[in-house]
Amino acid sequence: MADGTRTLVLGIETTCDETAAAVVERHRDGTGRIMSNVIRSQTAEHAIYGGVVPEIAARAHVELLDGIVDRAMREAQVSFAELSAVAAAAGPGLIGGVIVGLTTAKAIAMVHGTPLIAVNHLEAHALTPRLTCALAFPYCLFLASGGHTQIVAVIGVGQYVRLGTTLDDAMGEAFDKVAKMLGLPYPGGPEVERAARGGDAERFAFPRPMIGRSDANFSLSGLKTAVRNEVGRLATLEPQDIGDLCASFQAAVLDSTADRLRVGLRLFHEQFGPPRALVAAGGVAANRAIRTALQDVAAGSQITLIIPPPSLCTDNGAMIAWAGAERLAIGLTDAMDTAPRARWLLDQNARPPAKFANTRAGF
Ligand code: KG4
Ligand code: ZN
C-alpha cells in the first residue's frame, strides 16, 4: 500500500483508440514499477473505416472503461482506498474520449477522496523512460506518434522546450496514409514496417525531406505525395511492389529522421549542455528500423539511447499513471473542475512554425 516510501497511482488513457488503465508504484528514490497495465485496442471497431472514427471511439471508451479500470485494480491487487492519486490523460486528443477518461477519474477521485491529476498525454510519453530505466534529467526526446513529431528538451517534470516539430503530417500519420494508399489495413505503421522487411529500399528514390536544414523541423507530406505518385504510375500493385514501396518510404523517413535528430541534438547542446540520453517515445518508436537508425545517431553523437519497450511506446495506461506519479512527487495535483483539452502543447511557449498545417484536427 501507499506509505511514506512509495506512492500508488491509477492511470487512465482514452485520448485515441486505446482504452487503457494501469496501476504503477513510484518509490521515493524515483524508481517505479508497473503493477498492472490493461489495454483494450479498438482496432477492430475502426478497421473497416480505415482510421479512427471519433464518435465510435468515444462510445467504445464509455462501454469499456469501467471494466478495464476494474481489471487493472484487481491485477495490481490494490483497493481504491490505497491509491495515492488517480491520473487521467486530459488531452491532447479526440475530445469525446478525453471527456470519458477524465470524468471517470474525477468520479473515482471524488468518491474515494483521492487527489486527481490531469496528465498531458505527450508528457506521459516524454516521461516513460524514467519509469523503464530511472533516467535523470535533462534528456533529448524524439516523440513520434499519430498526431505529433517533435524533438523536445526534457528539462524536468513540466519543463519542456520544443526544439523541432513537423511542418505538416505527423510521422505516424504519414505511415498510416501510405499504408492506406497501398491497401494495407489500419493501423498502418506496423503494416508498413512488416511489408518493408521483404522489400527493396533502393527501388524507388524518394526525397529525403528537410535534410541539411539548420532547424530541427520535419516535413513528411512531400514524401507521402511522392509515394502516391509512384503508386499512380504502377498499373497494378503486386506484393513485391508494396514491399518495395514500403521499404523505400521507410528508408527515406529514416534518413530524414537521423538528420533532423543530429541537428536537434546540436541545438540541445547549444542551449542546455550535454543531454543525459537520446530518448524515443510514441507509437512510431515501436518501429524496429527506426530504433536501429536511432542507435546509429546515438552512437555517432556518443550519447546513450533509451527507447521503452514497444508496448510502452504505443498508448497505454502505465505511462499516464507514471506521469501522474511524477507530478504528485513534486506536489502537482489538479482541481475537480479541470477541463478536458483537445489541444494541449507540451511546450507552452512553442510557436507554430511558419508553414504549420497539421492535418490531424484536434491535436
Ligand atoms: O503514440 P501512439 O500509440 O498514439 C498516438 O498518440 O498517436 O501512436 C500511434 C501511431 C500510429 O500512427 C501508428 O501507425 C504508429 O504510431 N505506429 C507505427 C508503428 N507502430 C505504431 N509507425 C511505424 N512503425 C510501427 N511499427
Ligand atoms: Zn500517444
GROMACS .gro file of C-alpha atoms and ligand atoms in nm:
model
  390
    1MET     CA    1   0.000   0.000   0.000
    2ALA     CA    2   0.093   0.366  -0.031
    3ASP     CA    3   0.315   0.468   0.261
    4GLY     CA    4   0.599   0.710   0.313
    5THR     CA    5   0.828   0.518   0.081
    6ARG     CA    6   0.606   0.474  -0.223
    7THR     CA    7   0.300   0.613  -0.396
    8LEU     CA    8   0.040   0.418  -0.590
    9VAL     CA    9  -0.129   0.582  -0.889
   10LEU     CA   10  -0.409   0.462  -1.115
   11GLY     CA   11  -0.373   0.593  -1.472
   12ILE     CA   12  -0.644   0.615  -1.739
   13GLU     CA   13  -0.581   0.661  -2.113
   14THR     CA   14  -0.865   0.733  -2.360
   15THR     CA   15  -0.731   1.003  -2.595
   16CYS     CA   16  -0.748   0.799  -2.914
   17ASP     CA   17  -0.847   0.439  -2.988
   18GLU     CA   18  -0.695   0.256  -2.693
   19THR     CA   19  -0.897   0.219  -2.375
   20ALA     CA   20  -0.636   0.162  -2.106
   21ALA     CA   21  -0.585   0.165  -1.732
   22ALA     CA   22  -0.286   0.078  -1.516
   23VAL     CA   23  -0.153   0.097  -1.164
   24VAL     CA   24   0.210   0.195  -1.105
   25GLU     CA   25   0.407   0.249  -0.792
   26ARG     CA   26   0.675   0.514  -0.755
   27HIS     CA   27   0.939   0.481  -0.488
   28ARG     CA   28   1.092   0.772  -0.305
   29ASP     CA   29   1.421   0.721  -0.488
   30GLY     CA   30   1.244   0.797  -0.819
   31THR     CA   31   1.224   0.441  -0.948
   32GLY     CA   32   0.895   0.285  -1.046
   33ARG     CA   33   0.719  -0.044  -1.113
   34ILE     CA   34   0.417  -0.135  -1.322
   35MET     CA   35   0.174  -0.333  -1.110
   36SER     CA   36  -0.087  -0.377  -1.382
   37ASN     CA   37  -0.130  -0.246  -1.736
   38VAL     CA   38  -0.456  -0.331  -1.913
   39ILE     CA   39  -0.514  -0.219  -2.272
   40ARG     CA   40  -0.808  -0.280  -2.498
   41SER     CA   41  -0.734  -0.162  -2.851
   42GLN     CA   42  -1.037  -0.063  -3.059
   43THR     CA   43  -0.863  -0.151  -3.385
   44ALA     CA   44  -1.139  -0.391  -3.488
   45GLU     CA   45  -1.411  -0.127  -3.441
   46HIS     CA   46  -1.232   0.125  -3.664
   47ALA     CA   47  -1.061  -0.101  -3.918
   48ILE     CA   48  -1.349  -0.104  -4.169
   49TYR     CA   49  -1.338   0.277  -4.184
   50GLY     CA   50  -0.961   0.283  -4.243
   51GLY     CA   51  -0.899   0.512  -3.946
   52VAL     CA   52  -1.026   0.621  -3.606
   53VAL     CA   53  -1.388   0.744  -3.606
   54PRO     CA   54  -1.412   0.981  -3.304
   55GLU     CA   55  -1.778   0.906  -3.224
   56ILE     CA   56  -1.724   0.530  -3.231
   57ALA     CA   57  -1.412   0.571  -3.017
   58ALA     CA   58  -1.593   0.779  -2.754
   59ARG     CA   59  -1.880   0.532  -2.733
   60ALA     CA   60  -1.642   0.236  -2.703
   61HIS     CA   61  -1.450   0.412  -2.422
   62VAL     CA   62  -1.779   0.456  -2.233
   63GLU     CA   63  -1.861   0.087  -2.271
   64LEU     CA   64  -1.515  -0.046  -2.191
   65LEU     CA   65  -1.352   0.180  -1.937
   66ASP     CA   66  -1.520   0.068  -1.614
   67GLY     CA   67  -1.431  -0.296  -1.679
   68ILE     CA   68  -1.074  -0.206  -1.772
   69VAL     CA   69  -1.022   0.003  -1.457
   70ASP     CA   70  -1.167  -0.280  -1.252
   71ARG     CA   71  -0.928  -0.530  -1.410
   72ALA     CA   72  -0.627  -0.301  -1.361
   73MET     CA   73  -0.711  -0.265  -0.992
   74ARG     CA   74  -0.766  -0.639  -0.947
   75GLU     CA   75  -0.446  -0.737  -1.127
   76ALA     CA   76  -0.249  -0.488  -0.915
   77GLN     CA   77  -0.425  -0.622  -0.604
   78VAL     CA   78  -0.487  -0.267  -0.491
   79SER     CA   79  -0.804  -0.114  -0.345
   80PHE     CA   80  -0.922   0.237  -0.437
   81ALA     CA   81  -0.864   0.343  -0.077
   82GLU     CA   82  -0.494   0.259  -0.113
   83LEU     CA   83  -0.438   0.486  -0.416
   84SER     CA   84  -0.227   0.799  -0.368
   85ALA     CA   85  -0.384   0.962  -0.675
   86VAL     CA   86  -0.595   0.900  -0.986
   87ALA     CA   87  -0.446   1.027  -1.313
   88ALA     CA   88  -0.618   1.060  -1.649
   89ALA     CA   89  -0.498   1.185  -1.984
   90ALA     CA   90  -0.682   1.519  -2.008
   91GLY     CA   91  -0.558   1.586  -2.364
   92PRO     CA   92  -0.447   1.642  -2.630
   93GLY     CA   93  -0.667   1.403  -2.823
   94LEU     CA   94  -1.013   1.325  -2.952
   95ILE     CA   95  -1.231   1.525  -2.716
   96GLY     CA   96  -1.509   1.266  -2.672
   97GLY     CA   97  -1.264   1.006  -2.545
   98VAL     CA   98  -1.076   1.255  -2.328
   99ILE     CA   99  -1.405   1.354  -2.160
  100VAL     CA  100  -1.482   0.988  -2.082
  101GLY     CA  101  -1.142   0.922  -1.921
  102LEU     CA  102  -1.121   1.247  -1.726
  103THR     CA  103  -1.479   1.222  -1.598
  104THR     CA  104  -1.421   0.865  -1.482
  105ALA     CA  105  -1.104   0.971  -1.299
  106LYS     CA  106  -1.291   1.260  -1.134
  107ALA     CA  107  -1.567   1.026  -1.018
  108ILE     CA  108  -1.314   0.785  -0.862
  109ALA     CA  109  -1.124   1.074  -0.702
  110MET     CA  110  -1.441   1.225  -0.561
  111VAL     CA  111  -1.584   0.903  -0.422
  112HIS     CA  112  -1.260   0.795  -0.256
  113GLY     CA  113  -1.126   1.139  -0.158
  114THR     CA  114  -0.816   1.080  -0.372
  115PRO     CA  115  -0.618   1.358  -0.547
  116LEU     CA  116  -0.683   1.400  -0.922
  117ILE     CA  117  -0.402   1.450  -1.172
  118ALA     CA  118  -0.484   1.574  -1.523
  119VAL     CA  119  -0.198   1.447  -1.737
  120ASN     CA  120  -0.085   1.579  -2.074
  121HIS     CA  121  -0.070   1.269  -2.297
  122LEU     CA  122   0.253   1.397  -2.456
  123GLU     CA  123   0.414   1.450  -2.115
  124ALA     CA  124   0.329   1.087  -2.036
  125HIS     CA  125   0.514   0.970  -2.349
  126ALA     CA  126   0.801   1.204  -2.254
  127LEU     CA  127   0.840   1.069  -1.900
  128THR     CA  128   0.801   0.696  -1.976
  129PRO     CA  129   1.180   0.634  -1.999
  130ARG     CA  130   1.209   0.740  -1.636
  131LEU     CA  131   0.974   0.456  -1.548
  132THR     CA  132   1.155   0.196  -1.756
  133CYS     CA  133   1.511   0.291  -1.659
  134ALA     CA  134   1.521   0.566  -1.397
  135LEU     CA  135   1.673   0.820  -1.636
  136ALA     CA  136   1.785   1.154  -1.490
  137PHE     CA  137   1.707   1.495  -1.647
  138PRO     CA  138   1.783   1.659  -1.884
  139TYR     CA  139   1.737   1.447  -2.194
  140CYS     CA  140   1.657   1.490  -2.560
  141LEU     CA  141   1.326   1.336  -2.664
  142PHE     CA  142   1.221   1.227  -3.011
  143LEU     CA  143   0.845   1.198  -2.988
  144ALA     CA  144   0.678   1.044  -3.293
  145SER     CA  145   0.315   0.937  -3.277
  146GLY     CA  146  -0.001   0.952  -3.484
  147GLY     CA  147  -0.055   1.319  -3.402
  148HIS     CA  148   0.293   1.455  -3.326
  149THR     CA  149   0.651   1.458  -3.443
  150GLN     CA  150   0.875   1.661  -3.217
  151ILE     CA  151   1.224   1.692  -3.078
  152VAL     CA  152   1.193   1.817  -2.721
  153ALA     CA  153   1.440   1.912  -2.450
  154VAL     CA  154   1.305   1.748  -2.134
  155ILE     CA  155   1.446   1.962  -1.855
  156GLY     CA  156   1.227   1.839  -1.568
  157VAL     CA  157   0.871   1.734  -1.489
  158GLY     CA  158   0.654   2.003  -1.650
  159GLN     CA  159   0.956   2.169  -1.816
  160TYR     CA  160   0.975   2.110  -2.189
  161VAL     CA  161   1.134   2.310  -2.469
  162ARG     CA  162   1.042   2.218  -2.823
  163LEU     CA  163   1.347   2.213  -3.049
  164GLY     CA  164   1.177   2.088  -3.365
  165THR     CA  165   0.836   1.988  -3.494
  166THR     CA  166   0.665   1.877  -3.812
  167LEU     CA  167   0.554   2.138  -4.063
  168ASP     CA  168   0.275   1.917  -4.194
  169ASP     CA  169   0.197   1.549  -4.132
  170ALA     CA  170   0.295   1.368  -3.815
  171MET     CA  171   0.522   1.070  -3.873
  172GLY     CA  172   0.270   0.806  -3.762
  173GLU     CA  173   0.009   0.979  -3.976
  174ALA     CA  174   0.240   0.954  -4.280
  175PHE     CA  175   0.288   0.581  -4.214
  176ASP     CA  176  -0.090   0.539  -4.181
  177LYS     CA  177  -0.162   0.729  -4.503
  178VAL     CA  178   0.099   0.540  -4.703
  179ALA     CA  179  -0.049   0.213  -4.573
  180LYS     CA  180  -0.394   0.325  -4.681
  181MET     CA  181  -0.286   0.412  -5.035
  182LEU     CA  182  -0.123   0.069  -5.062
  183GLY     CA  183  -0.438  -0.108  -4.942
  184LEU     CA  184  -0.279  -0.220  -4.614
  185PRO     CA  185  -0.506  -0.243  -4.309
  186TYR     CA  186  -0.532   0.013  -4.032
  187PRO     CA  187  -0.331   0.095  -3.821
  188GLY     CA  188  -0.077   0.134  -4.096
  189GLY     CA  189   0.253   0.186  -3.915
  190PRO     CA  190   0.317  -0.176  -3.814
  191GLU     CA  191   0.184  -0.295  -4.155
  192VAL     CA  192   0.428  -0.073  -4.346
  193GLU     CA  193   0.711  -0.192  -4.124
  194ARG     CA  194   0.616  -0.556  -4.187
  195ALA     CA  195   0.584  -0.511  -4.565
  196ALA     CA  196   0.914  -0.319  -4.578
  197ARG     CA  197   1.102  -0.618  -4.438
  198GLY     CA  198   1.065  -0.806  -4.764
  199GLY     CA  199   1.116  -0.500  -4.985
  200ASP     CA  200   1.396  -0.332  -5.178
  201ALA     CA  201   1.465   0.006  -5.016
  202GLU     CA  202   1.656   0.126  -5.323
  203ARG     CA  203   1.397   0.057  -5.590
  204PHE     CA  204   1.228   0.398  -5.552
  205ALA     CA  205   1.441   0.709  -5.498
  206PHE     CA  206   1.206   0.904  -5.272
  207PRO     CA  207   1.304   1.251  -5.144
  208ARG     CA  208   1.475   1.290  -4.806
  209PRO     CA  209   1.275   1.584  -4.665
  210MET     CA  210   1.448   1.870  -4.480
  211ILE     CA  211   1.797   1.716  -4.494
  212GLY     CA  212   2.069   1.974  -4.445
  213ARG     CA  213   1.848   2.242  -4.290
  214SER     CA  214   1.978   2.423  -3.983
  215ASP     CA  215   1.649   2.396  -3.792
  216ALA     CA  216   1.533   2.063  -3.647
  217ASN     CA  217   1.189   2.055  -3.809
  218PHE     CA  218   1.032   1.770  -4.005
  219SER     CA  219   0.816   1.761  -4.316
  220LEU     CA  220   0.653   1.444  -4.443
  221SER     CA  221   0.374   1.542  -4.678
  222GLY     CA  222   0.605   1.577  -4.984
  223LEU     CA  223   0.741   1.228  -4.925
  224LYS     CA  224   0.388   1.094  -4.890
  225THR     CA  225   0.293   1.261  -5.220
  226ALA     CA  226   0.598   1.107  -5.388
  227VAL     CA  227   0.476   0.764  -5.278
  228ARG     CA  228   0.126   0.843  -5.406
  229ASN     CA  229   0.268   0.950  -5.746
  230GLU     CA  230   0.465   0.627  -5.772
  231VAL     CA  231   0.155   0.424  -5.682
  232GLY     CA  232  -0.026   0.607  -5.962
  233ARG     CA  233   0.247   0.519  -6.212
  234LEU     CA  234   0.229   0.147  -6.132
  235ALA     CA  235  -0.069  -0.002  -6.311
  236THR     CA  236  -0.122  -0.278  -6.056
  237LEU     CA  237   0.030  -0.330  -5.714
  238GLU     CA  238   0.192  -0.671  -5.675
  239PRO     CA  239   0.303  -0.777  -5.324
  240GLN     CA  240   0.665  -0.711  -5.425
  241ASP     CA  241   0.574  -0.356  -5.535
  242ILE     CA  242   0.408  -0.293  -5.200
  243GLY     CA  243   0.713  -0.427  -5.016
  244ASP     CA  244   0.949  -0.213  -5.226
  245LEU     CA  245   0.735   0.100  -5.183
  246CYS     CA  246   0.718   0.047  -4.806
  247ALA     CA  247   1.092  -0.021  -4.779
  248SER     CA  248   1.180   0.284  -4.994
  249PHE     CA  249   0.939   0.507  -4.799
  250GLN     CA  250   1.069   0.386  -4.464
  251ALA     CA  251   1.431   0.436  -4.575
  252ALA     CA  252   1.351   0.799  -4.664
  253VAL     CA  253   1.186   0.851  -4.324
  254LEU     CA  254   1.490   0.701  -4.151
  255ASP     CA  255   1.740   0.922  -4.336
  256SER     CA  256   1.537   1.234  -4.271
  257THR     CA  257   1.484   1.143  -3.904
  258ALA     CA  258   1.855   1.076  -3.849
  259ASP     CA  259   1.949   1.413  -3.999
  260ARG     CA  260   1.683   1.601  -3.803
  261LEU     CA  261   1.793   1.435  -3.478
  262ARG     CA  262   2.157   1.522  -3.535
  263VAL     CA  263   2.053   1.887  -3.568
  264GLY     CA  264   1.819   1.856  -3.268
  265LEU     CA  265   2.098   1.717  -3.052
  266ARG     CA  266   2.324   2.003  -3.160
  267LEU     CA  267   2.056   2.259  -3.067
  268PHE     CA  268   2.010   2.082  -2.733
  269HIS     CA  269   2.385   2.106  -2.663
  270GLU     CA  270   2.394   2.476  -2.751
  271GLN     CA  271   2.103   2.562  -2.522
  272PHE     CA  272   2.125   2.317  -2.234
  273GLY     CA  273   2.466   2.145  -2.243
  274PRO     CA  274   2.502   1.769  -2.290
  275PRO     CA  275   2.182   1.564  -2.260
  276ARG     CA  276   2.189   1.252  -2.041
  277ALA     CA  277   2.038   1.049  -2.323
  278LEU     CA  278   1.856   1.048  -2.651
  279VAL     CA  279   1.511   0.908  -2.587
  280ALA     CA  280   1.244   0.796  -2.831
  281ALA     CA  281   0.876   0.765  -2.747
  282GLY     CA  282   0.537   0.747  -2.916
  283GLY     CA  283   0.394   0.477  -3.140
  284VAL     CA  284   0.648   0.520  -3.423
  285ALA     CA  285   0.928   0.440  -3.177
  286ALA     CA  286   0.793   0.084  -3.180
  287ASN     CA  287   0.932   0.053  -3.536
  288ARG     CA  288   1.243  -0.166  -3.535
  289ALA     CA  289   1.406   0.003  -3.833
  290ILE     CA  290   1.365   0.340  -3.664
  291ARG     CA  291   1.507   0.201  -3.343
  292THR     CA  292   1.814   0.082  -3.536
  293ALA     CA  293   1.853   0.420  -3.711
  294LEU     CA  294   1.839   0.595  -3.373
  295GLN     CA  295   2.112   0.364  -3.243
  296ASP     CA  296   2.336   0.490  -3.524
  297VAL     CA  297   2.256   0.854  -3.444
  298ALA     CA  298   2.323   0.798  -3.074
  299ALA     CA  299   2.649   0.613  -3.141
  300GLY     CA  300   2.763   0.891  -3.377
  301SER     CA  301   2.689   1.152  -3.112
  302GLN     CA  302   2.834   0.936  -2.831
  303ILE     CA  303   2.515   0.954  -2.635
  304THR     CA  304   2.311   0.685  -2.461
  305LEU     CA  305   1.995   0.580  -2.646
  306ILE     CA  306   1.690   0.486  -2.443
  307ILE     CA  307   1.371   0.356  -2.602
  308PRO     CA  308   1.099   0.199  -2.389
  309PRO     CA  309   0.980  -0.146  -2.500
  310PRO     CA  310   0.737  -0.126  -2.796
  311SER     CA  311   0.433  -0.192  -2.574
  312LEU     CA  312   0.516   0.119  -2.371
  313CYS     CA  313   0.585   0.331  -2.682
  314THR     CA  314   0.229   0.295  -2.810
  315ASP     CA  315  -0.052   0.438  -2.598
  316ASN     CA  316  -0.105   0.269  -2.261
  317GLY     CA  317  -0.229   0.340  -1.910
  318ALA     CA  318   0.106   0.289  -1.735
  319MET     CA  319   0.254   0.599  -1.896
  320ILE     CA  320  -0.038   0.809  -1.769
  321ALA     CA  321  -0.013   0.661  -1.419
  322TRP     CA  322   0.362   0.721  -1.417
  323ALA     CA  323   0.331   1.084  -1.531
  324GLY     CA  324   0.072   1.126  -1.256
  325ALA     CA  325   0.314   0.980  -1.002
  326GLU     CA  326   0.593   1.209  -1.122
  327ARG     CA  327   0.368   1.515  -1.089
  328LEU     CA  328   0.241   1.403  -0.749
  329ALA     CA  329   0.600   1.367  -0.629
  330ILE     CA  330   0.652   1.743  -0.678
  331GLY     CA  331   0.314   1.832  -0.529
  332LEU     CA  332   0.119   1.890  -0.851
  333THR     CA  333  -0.247   1.788  -0.837
  334ASP     CA  334  -0.550   1.925  -1.022
  335ALA     CA  335  -0.887   2.068  -0.931
  336MET     CA  336  -1.212   1.881  -0.992
  337ASP     CA  337  -1.320   2.142  -1.247
  338THR     CA  338  -1.015   2.081  -1.469
  339ALA     CA  339  -1.135   2.086  -1.830
  340PRO     CA  340  -1.055   1.823  -2.096
  341ARG     CA  341  -0.844   1.963  -2.379
  342ALA     CA  342  -0.844   1.863  -2.747
  343ARG     CA  343  -0.527   2.067  -2.794
  344TRP     CA  344  -0.252   2.098  -2.536
  345LEU     CA  345   0.103   2.197  -2.620
  346LEU     CA  346   0.381   2.029  -2.427
  347ASP     CA  347   0.596   2.341  -2.455
  348GLN     CA  348   0.357   2.623  -2.363
  349ASN     CA  349   0.589   2.879  -2.525
  350ALA     CA  350   0.625   2.698  -2.858
  351ARG     CA  351   0.508   2.893  -3.160
  352PRO     CA  352   0.374   2.722  -3.473
  353PRO     CA  353   0.648   2.702  -3.735
  354ALA     CA  354   0.595   2.923  -4.039
  355LYS     CA  355   0.447   2.654  -4.262
  356PHE     CA  356   0.234   2.485  -3.997
  357ALA     CA  357  -0.060   2.287  -4.132
  358ASN     CA  358  -0.102   1.975  -3.925
  359THR     CA  359  -0.387   1.790  -4.087
  360ARG     CA  360  -0.497   1.596  -3.778
  361ALA     CA  361  -0.763   1.824  -3.635
  362GLY     CA  362  -0.785   1.824  -3.260
  363PHE     CA  363  -0.417   1.757  -3.198
  364KG4     O1  364   0.156   0.704  -2.960
  364KG4     P1  365   0.052   0.630  -3.037
  364KG4     O2  366   0.017   0.490  -2.993
  364KG4     O3  367  -0.083   0.710  -3.041
  364KG4     C1  368  -0.086   0.849  -3.059
  364KG4     O4  369  -0.068   0.920  -2.956
  364KG4     O5  370  -0.100   0.891  -3.176
  364KG4     O6  371   0.099   0.628  -3.190
  364KG4     C2  372   0.020   0.570  -3.290
  364KG4     C3  373   0.090   0.591  -3.423
  364KG4     C4  374   0.006   0.544  -3.542
  364KG4     O7  375   0.014   0.641  -3.644
  364KG4     C5  376   0.076   0.414  -3.582
  364KG4     O8  377   0.063   0.382  -3.719
  364KG4     C6  378   0.221   0.446  -3.547
  364KG4     O9  379   0.214   0.517  -3.425
  364KG4     N1  380   0.298   0.324  -3.528
  364KG4     C7  381   0.399   0.287  -3.607
  364KG4     C8  382   0.439   0.159  -3.564
  364KG4     N2  383   0.361   0.123  -3.458
  364KG4     C9  384   0.273   0.225  -3.438
  364KG4     N3  385   0.459   0.351  -3.710
  364KG4    C10  386   0.561   0.288  -3.770
  364KG4     N4  387   0.604   0.164  -3.737
  364KG4    C11  388   0.547   0.096  -3.634
  364KG4     N5  389   0.589  -0.024  -3.600
  365ZN      ZN  390   0.034   0.863  -2.789
   0.00000   0.00000   0.00000
